[in-house]
Short mmCIF file of C-alpha atoms and ligand atoms in Angstrom, two decimals:
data_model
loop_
_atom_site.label_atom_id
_atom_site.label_comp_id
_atom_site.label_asym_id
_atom_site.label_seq_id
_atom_site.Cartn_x
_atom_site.Cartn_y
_atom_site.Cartn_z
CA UNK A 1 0.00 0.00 0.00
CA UNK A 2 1.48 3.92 -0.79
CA UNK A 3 0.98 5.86 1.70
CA UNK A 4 -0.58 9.25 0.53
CA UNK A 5 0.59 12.01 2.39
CA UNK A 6 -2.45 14.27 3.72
CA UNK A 7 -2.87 17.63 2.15
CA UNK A 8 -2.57 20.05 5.32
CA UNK A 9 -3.96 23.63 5.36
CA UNK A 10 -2.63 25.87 8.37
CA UNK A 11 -5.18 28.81 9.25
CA UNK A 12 -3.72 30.63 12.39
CA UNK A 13 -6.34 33.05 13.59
CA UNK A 14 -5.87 35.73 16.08
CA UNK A 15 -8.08 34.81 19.47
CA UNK A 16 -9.02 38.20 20.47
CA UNK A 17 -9.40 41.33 18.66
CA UNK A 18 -10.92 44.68 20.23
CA UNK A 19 -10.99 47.52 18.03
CA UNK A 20 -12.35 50.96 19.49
CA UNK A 21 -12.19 53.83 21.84
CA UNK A 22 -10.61 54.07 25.16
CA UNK A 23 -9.93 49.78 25.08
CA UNK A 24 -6.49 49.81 26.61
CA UNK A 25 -8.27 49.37 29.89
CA UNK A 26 -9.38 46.19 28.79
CA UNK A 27 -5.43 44.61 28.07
CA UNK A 28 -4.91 42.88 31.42
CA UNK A 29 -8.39 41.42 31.05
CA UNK A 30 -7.58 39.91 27.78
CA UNK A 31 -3.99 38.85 28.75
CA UNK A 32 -5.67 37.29 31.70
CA UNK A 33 -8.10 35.16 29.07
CA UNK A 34 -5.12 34.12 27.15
CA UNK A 35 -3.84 33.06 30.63
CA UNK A 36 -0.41 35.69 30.59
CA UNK A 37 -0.79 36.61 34.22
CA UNK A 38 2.93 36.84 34.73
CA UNK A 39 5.57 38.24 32.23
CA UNK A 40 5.23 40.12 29.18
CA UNK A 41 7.87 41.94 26.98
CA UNK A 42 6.68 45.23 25.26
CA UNK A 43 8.56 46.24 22.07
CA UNK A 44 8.17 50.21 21.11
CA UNK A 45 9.77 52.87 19.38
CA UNK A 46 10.94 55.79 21.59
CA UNK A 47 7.87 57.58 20.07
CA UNK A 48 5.14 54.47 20.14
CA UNK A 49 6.71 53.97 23.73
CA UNK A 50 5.20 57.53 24.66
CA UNK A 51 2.01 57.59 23.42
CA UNK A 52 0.66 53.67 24.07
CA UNK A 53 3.42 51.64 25.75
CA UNK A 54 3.73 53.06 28.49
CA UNK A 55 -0.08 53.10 29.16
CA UNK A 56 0.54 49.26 28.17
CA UNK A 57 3.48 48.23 30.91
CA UNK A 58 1.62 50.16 33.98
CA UNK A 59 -2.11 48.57 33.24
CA UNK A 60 0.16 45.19 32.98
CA UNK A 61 1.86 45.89 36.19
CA UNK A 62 -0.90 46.74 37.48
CA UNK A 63 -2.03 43.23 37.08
CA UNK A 64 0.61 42.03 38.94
CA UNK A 65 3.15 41.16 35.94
CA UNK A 66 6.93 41.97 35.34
CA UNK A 67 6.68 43.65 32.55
CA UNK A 68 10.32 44.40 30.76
CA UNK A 69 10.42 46.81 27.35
CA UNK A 70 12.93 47.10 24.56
CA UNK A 71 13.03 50.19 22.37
CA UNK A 72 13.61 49.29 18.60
CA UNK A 73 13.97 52.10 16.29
CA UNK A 74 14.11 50.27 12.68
CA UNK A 75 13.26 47.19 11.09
CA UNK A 76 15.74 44.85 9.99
CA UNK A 77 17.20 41.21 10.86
CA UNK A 78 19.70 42.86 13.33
CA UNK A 79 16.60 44.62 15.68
CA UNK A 80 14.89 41.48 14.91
CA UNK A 81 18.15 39.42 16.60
CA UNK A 82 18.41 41.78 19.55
CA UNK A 83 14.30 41.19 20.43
CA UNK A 84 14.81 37.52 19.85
CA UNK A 85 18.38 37.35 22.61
CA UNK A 86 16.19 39.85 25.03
CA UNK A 87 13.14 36.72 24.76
CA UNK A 88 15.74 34.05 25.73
CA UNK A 89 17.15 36.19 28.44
CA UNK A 90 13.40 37.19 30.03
CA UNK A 91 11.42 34.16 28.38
CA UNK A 92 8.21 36.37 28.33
CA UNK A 93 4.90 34.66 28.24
CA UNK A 94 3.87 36.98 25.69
CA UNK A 95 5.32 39.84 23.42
CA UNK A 96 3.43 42.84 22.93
CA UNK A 97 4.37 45.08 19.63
CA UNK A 98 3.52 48.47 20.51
CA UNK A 99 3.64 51.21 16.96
CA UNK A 100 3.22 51.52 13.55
CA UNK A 101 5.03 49.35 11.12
CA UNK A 102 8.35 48.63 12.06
CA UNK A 103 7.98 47.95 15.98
CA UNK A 104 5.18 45.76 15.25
CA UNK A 105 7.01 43.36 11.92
CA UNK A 106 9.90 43.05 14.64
CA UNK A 107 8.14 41.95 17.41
CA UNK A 108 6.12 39.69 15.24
CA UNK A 109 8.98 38.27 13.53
CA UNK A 110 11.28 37.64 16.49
CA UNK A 111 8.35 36.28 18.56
CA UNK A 112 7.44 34.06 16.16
CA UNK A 113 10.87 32.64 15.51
CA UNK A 114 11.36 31.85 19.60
CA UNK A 115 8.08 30.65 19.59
CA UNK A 116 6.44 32.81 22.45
CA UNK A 117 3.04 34.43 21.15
CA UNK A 118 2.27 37.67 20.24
CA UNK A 119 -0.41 40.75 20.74
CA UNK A 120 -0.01 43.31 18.50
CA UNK A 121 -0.78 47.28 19.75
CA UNK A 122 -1.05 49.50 16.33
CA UNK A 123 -0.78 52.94 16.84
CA UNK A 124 -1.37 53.88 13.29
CA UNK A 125 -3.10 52.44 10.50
CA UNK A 126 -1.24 52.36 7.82
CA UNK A 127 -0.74 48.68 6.65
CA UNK A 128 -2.29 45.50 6.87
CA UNK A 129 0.43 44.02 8.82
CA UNK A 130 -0.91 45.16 11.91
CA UNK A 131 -3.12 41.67 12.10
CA UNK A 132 -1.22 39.68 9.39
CA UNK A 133 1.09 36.58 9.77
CA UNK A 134 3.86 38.23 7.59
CA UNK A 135 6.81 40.06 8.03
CA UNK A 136 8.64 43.12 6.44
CA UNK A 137 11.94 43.02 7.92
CA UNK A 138 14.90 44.55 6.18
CA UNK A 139 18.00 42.46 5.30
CA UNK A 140 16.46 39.54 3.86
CA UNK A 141 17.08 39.08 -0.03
CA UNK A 142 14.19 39.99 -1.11
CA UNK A 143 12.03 43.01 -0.22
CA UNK A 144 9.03 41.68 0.38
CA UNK A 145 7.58 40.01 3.65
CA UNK A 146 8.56 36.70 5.29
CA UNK A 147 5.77 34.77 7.08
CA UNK A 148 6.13 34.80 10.97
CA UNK A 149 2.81 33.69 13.07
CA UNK A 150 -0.47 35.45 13.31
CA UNK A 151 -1.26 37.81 16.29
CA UNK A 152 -3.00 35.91 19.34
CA UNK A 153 -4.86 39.30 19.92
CA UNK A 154 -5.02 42.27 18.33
CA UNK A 155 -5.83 45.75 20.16
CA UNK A 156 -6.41 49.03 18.52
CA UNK A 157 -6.92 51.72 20.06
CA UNK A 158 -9.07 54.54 17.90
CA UNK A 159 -8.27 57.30 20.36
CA UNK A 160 -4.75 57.18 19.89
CA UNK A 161 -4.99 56.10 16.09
CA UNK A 162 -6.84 58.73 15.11
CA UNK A 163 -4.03 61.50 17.01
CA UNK A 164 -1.61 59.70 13.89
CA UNK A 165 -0.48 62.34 11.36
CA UNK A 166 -3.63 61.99 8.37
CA UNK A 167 -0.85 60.60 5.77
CA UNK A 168 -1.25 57.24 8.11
CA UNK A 169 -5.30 56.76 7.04
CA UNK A 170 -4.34 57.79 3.28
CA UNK A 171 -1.58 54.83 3.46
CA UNK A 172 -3.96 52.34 5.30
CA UNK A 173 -6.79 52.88 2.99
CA UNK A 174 -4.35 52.86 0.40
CA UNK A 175 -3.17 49.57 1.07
CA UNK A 176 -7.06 48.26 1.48
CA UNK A 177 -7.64 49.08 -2.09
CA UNK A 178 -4.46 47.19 -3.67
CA UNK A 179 -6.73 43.98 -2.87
CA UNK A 180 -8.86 44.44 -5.61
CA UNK A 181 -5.83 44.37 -8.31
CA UNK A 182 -4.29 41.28 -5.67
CA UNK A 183 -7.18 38.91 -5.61
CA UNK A 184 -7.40 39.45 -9.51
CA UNK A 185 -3.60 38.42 -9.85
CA UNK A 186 -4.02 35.69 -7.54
CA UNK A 187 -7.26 34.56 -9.62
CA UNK A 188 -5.04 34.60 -12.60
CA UNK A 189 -2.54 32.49 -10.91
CA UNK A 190 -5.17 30.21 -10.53
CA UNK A 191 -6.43 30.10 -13.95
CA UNK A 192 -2.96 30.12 -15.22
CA UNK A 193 -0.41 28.16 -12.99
CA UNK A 194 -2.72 26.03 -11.19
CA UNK A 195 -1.98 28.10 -8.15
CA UNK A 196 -3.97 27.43 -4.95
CA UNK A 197 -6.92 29.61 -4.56
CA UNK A 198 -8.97 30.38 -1.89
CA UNK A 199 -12.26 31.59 -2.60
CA UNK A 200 -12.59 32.71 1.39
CA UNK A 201 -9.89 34.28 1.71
CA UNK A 202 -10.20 36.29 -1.64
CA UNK A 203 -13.66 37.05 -0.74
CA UNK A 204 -12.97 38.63 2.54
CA UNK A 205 -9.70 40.68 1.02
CA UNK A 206 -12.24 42.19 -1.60
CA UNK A 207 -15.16 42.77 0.65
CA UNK A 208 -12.37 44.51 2.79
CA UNK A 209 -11.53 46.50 -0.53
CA UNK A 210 -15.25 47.12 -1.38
CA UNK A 211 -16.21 48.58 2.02
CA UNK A 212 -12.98 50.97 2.14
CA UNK A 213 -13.84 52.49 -1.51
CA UNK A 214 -17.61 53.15 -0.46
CA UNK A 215 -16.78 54.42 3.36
CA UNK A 216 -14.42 56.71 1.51
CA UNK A 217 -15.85 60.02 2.41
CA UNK A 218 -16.49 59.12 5.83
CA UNK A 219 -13.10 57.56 6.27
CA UNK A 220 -10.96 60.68 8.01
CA UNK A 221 -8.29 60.79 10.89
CA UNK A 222 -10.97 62.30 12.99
CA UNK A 223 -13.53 60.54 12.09
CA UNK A 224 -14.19 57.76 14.70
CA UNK A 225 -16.30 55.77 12.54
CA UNK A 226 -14.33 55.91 9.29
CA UNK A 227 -11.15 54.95 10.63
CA UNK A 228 -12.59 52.16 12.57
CA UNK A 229 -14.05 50.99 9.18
CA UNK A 230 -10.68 51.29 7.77
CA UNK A 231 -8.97 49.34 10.81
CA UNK A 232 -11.69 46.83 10.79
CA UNK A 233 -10.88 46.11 6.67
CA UNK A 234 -6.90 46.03 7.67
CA UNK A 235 -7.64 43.46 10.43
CA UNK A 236 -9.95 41.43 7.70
CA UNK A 237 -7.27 41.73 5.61
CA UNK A 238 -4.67 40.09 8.21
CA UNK A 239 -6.99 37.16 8.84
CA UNK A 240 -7.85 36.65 4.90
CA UNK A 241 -3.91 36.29 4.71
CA UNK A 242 -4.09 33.36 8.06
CA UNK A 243 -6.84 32.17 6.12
CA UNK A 244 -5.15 31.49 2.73
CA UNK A 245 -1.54 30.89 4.84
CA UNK A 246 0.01 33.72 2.45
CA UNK A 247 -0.25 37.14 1.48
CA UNK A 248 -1.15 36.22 -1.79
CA UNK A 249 -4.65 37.42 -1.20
CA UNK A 250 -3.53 40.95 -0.08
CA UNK A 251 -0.19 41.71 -2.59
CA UNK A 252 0.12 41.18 -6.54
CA UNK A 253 1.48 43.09 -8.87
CA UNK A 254 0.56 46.66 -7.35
CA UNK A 255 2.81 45.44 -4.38
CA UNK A 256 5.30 44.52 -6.45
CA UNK A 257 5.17 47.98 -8.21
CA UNK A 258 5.53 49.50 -4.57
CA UNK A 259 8.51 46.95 -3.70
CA UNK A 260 10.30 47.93 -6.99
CA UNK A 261 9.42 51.65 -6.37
CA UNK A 262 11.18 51.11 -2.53
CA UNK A 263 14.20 49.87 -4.60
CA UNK A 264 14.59 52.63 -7.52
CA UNK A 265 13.33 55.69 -6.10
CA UNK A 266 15.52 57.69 -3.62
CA UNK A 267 12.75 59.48 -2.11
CA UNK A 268 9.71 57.20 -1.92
CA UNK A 269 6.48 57.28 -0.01
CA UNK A 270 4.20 55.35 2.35
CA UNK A 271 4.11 51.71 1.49
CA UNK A 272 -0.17 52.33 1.44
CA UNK A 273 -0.06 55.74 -1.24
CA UNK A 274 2.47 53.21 -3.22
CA UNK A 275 0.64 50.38 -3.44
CA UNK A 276 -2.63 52.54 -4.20
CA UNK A 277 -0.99 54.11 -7.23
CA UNK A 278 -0.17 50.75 -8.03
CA UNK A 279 -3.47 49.70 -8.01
CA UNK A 280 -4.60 52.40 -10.77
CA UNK A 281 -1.75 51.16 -13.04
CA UNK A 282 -2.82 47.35 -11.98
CA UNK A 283 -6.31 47.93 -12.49
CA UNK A 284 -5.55 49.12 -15.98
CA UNK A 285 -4.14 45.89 -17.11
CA UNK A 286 -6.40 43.69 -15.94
CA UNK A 287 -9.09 45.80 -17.82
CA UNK A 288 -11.02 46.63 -14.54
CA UNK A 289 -12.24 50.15 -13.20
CA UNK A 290 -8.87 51.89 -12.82
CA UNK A 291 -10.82 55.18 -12.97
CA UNK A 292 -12.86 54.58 -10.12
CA UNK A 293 -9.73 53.29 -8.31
CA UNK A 294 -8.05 56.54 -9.30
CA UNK A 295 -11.42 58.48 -8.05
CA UNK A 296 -11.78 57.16 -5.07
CA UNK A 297 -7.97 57.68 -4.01
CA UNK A 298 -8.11 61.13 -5.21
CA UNK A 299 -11.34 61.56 -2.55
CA UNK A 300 -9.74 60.59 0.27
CA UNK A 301 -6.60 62.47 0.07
CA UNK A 302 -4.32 59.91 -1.40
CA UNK A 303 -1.38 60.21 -4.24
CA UNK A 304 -2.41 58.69 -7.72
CA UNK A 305 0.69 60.27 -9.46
CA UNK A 306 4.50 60.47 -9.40
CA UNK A 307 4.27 63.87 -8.70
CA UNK A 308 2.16 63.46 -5.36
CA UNK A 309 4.37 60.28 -4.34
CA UNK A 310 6.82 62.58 -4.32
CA UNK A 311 8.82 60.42 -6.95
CA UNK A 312 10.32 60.76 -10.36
CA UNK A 313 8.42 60.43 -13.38
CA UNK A 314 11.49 57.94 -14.78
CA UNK A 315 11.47 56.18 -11.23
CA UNK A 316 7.64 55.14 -12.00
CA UNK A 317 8.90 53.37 -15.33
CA UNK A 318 11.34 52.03 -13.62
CA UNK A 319 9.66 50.19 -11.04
CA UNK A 320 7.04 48.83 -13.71
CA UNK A 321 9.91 47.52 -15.40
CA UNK A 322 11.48 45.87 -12.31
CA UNK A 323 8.50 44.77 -10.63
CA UNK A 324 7.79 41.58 -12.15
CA UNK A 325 11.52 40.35 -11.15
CA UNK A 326 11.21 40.83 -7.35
CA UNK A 327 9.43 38.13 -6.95
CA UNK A 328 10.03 35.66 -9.86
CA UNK A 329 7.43 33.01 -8.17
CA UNK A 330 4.10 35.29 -8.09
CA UNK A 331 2.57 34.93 -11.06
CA UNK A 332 0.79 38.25 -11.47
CA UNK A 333 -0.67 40.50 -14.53
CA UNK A 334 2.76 41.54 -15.22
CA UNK A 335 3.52 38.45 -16.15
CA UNK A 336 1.33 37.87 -18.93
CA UNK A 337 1.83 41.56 -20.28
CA UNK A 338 5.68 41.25 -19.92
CA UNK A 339 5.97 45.00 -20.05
CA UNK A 340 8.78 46.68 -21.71
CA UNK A 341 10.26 49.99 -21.07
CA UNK A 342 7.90 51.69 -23.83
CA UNK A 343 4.96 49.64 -22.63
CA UNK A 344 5.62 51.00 -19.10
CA UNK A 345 5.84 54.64 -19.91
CA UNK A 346 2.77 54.42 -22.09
CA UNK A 347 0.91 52.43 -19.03
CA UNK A 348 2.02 55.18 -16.60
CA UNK A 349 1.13 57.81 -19.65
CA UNK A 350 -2.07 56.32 -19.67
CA UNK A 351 -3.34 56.29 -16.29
CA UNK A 352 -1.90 59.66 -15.73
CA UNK A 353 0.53 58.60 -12.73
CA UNK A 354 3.67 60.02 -15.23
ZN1 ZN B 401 0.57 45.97 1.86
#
């Protein structure tokens, strides 16, 4: 008899998620569900630190636990390698990432690797990695995320979210709307490569997409309901990624665009307004709406040309060209197309981003 191995599908979901105003009262009562009642290890920036991790380590202690903190200021393997010796030192129960990007990939990455669970604290929303299993650390080969472990819980506070500078919202909505140009890559994958698909997860990446694009008006830094619309669709977004066990549902070839642009631009801009001008050029390609992609940036504030990215117009061309070799593996639109330098300029010509 041959014995068949089983086809295994991983989905790591996050336990606990409170999104909303004045929650952080509510963190020892949640670390007390997940049964931390005696050690945790906050990782900040010297900013994040200030304006939510400190509230975090005094409601801990308050609880009775040691609580220890390590200030990160960047993210690359090295801070990663620093949080991971502090968790052997202090074996926390449970690592809390306490800031935007950065503080959070590091404390998510490091945790993961020493296997010690992790609660993630945004205090911006500008990516999707605040609830995702993935990565962006710097130093790797490549320049796109690594997969670490899902967030056990995930707290966001809308108080302190919303006191983020505005360009935070434009980048997290930003990075919302890149799903729509994603699941259709992934699709194509699919269709083409005989790529796993998952119907779920694409689903709940595009309904994510879908309810960012028609909130857009409402969706403003000081606006408690919009951004909690917007966090709400970056959370979805994290799980659709546990869900499929890779980003694939959440970055294609508008990603890739942004990764390239991160690469050949000196000056570039938020991951989010990257990835959203991506998504016009995307969108294009794959023959969908680009101009209501375009539209609806435009409404809320966000960058839909090299100009407003703050980029050159030749570093746009660029990018297209070099996008589809970041990631040799992900099949995307770009793929098919196989651009060219005067395809690229006339792409960028054409959805008015050069
Ligand atoms: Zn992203």
């Amino acid at each position: 008899m041959i014995d068949l191995p089983l086809k295994h599908h991983r989905m790591q979901l996050p336990r606990e998620v409170i999104v909303g105003s004045e929650i952080f009262e509510r963190i020892g009562e949640v670390c007390g569900r997940l049964g931390f009642k005696k050690s945790a290890l906050i990782v900040a920036g010297s900013k994040t630190y200030d304006v939510a991790g400190k509230t975090v380590k005094t409601l801990l202690e308050e609880e009775g636990m040691k609580v220890d903190t390590l200030l990160v200021e960047s993210a690359t393997i090295k801070d990663a390698q620093v949080v991971e010796e502090k968790i052997k030192v202090l074996k926390p129960q449970v690592v809390f990432g306490v800031g935007g990007g950065t503080k959070i990939d590091v404390a998510k990455l490091s945790s993961a690797n020493q296997k010690v669970p992790f609660i993630s604290v945004p205090t911006t929303a500008s990516h999707d990695g605040i609830a995702s299993p993935v990565s962006s650390v710097k130093g790797f080969e490549k320049p796109y995320s690594v997969m670490a472990e899902a967030p056990i819980a995930i707290i966001a506070d809308t108080d302190i979210i919303m006191r983020a500078p505005r360009r935070f919202v434009i980048s997290g909505c930003g990075d919302v709307i890149a799903k729509f140009t994603a699941v259709k890559d992934w699709k194509l994958a699919h269709e083409i490569k005989n790529e796993y698909y998952g119907e779920y997860a694409a689903s709940l990446a595009l309904m994510s997409a879908k309810l960012v694009m028609q909130n857009a008006e409402f969706i403003k830094p000081d606006e408690e309901e919009g951004v909690r619309v917007l966090l709400e669709a970056l959370i979805s977004c994290g799980v659709a990624m546990s869900i499929a066990g890779s980003s694939r549902p959440c970055s294609g070839s508008e990603h890739l665009f942004s990764h390239a642009l991160d690469m050949t631009a000196s000056n570039h801009a938020m991951h989010g307004e990257q990835c959203g001008v991506g998504t016009i050029m995307m969108a294009y390609l794959h023959r969908a709406n680009w101009r209501r992609i375009r539209d609806t940036l435009k409404r809320l504030g966000a960058p839909t040309n090299a100009d407003e990215l703050g980029v050159e117009k030749k570093d746009v061309v660029e990018a297209l060209v070099a996008a589809p070799t970041i990631r040799p593996e992900r099949y995307t639109i770009l793929n098919k197309v196989n651009l060219g330098r005067r395809a690229s300029e006339k792409l960028a010509k054409k959805t008015e981003v050069i």
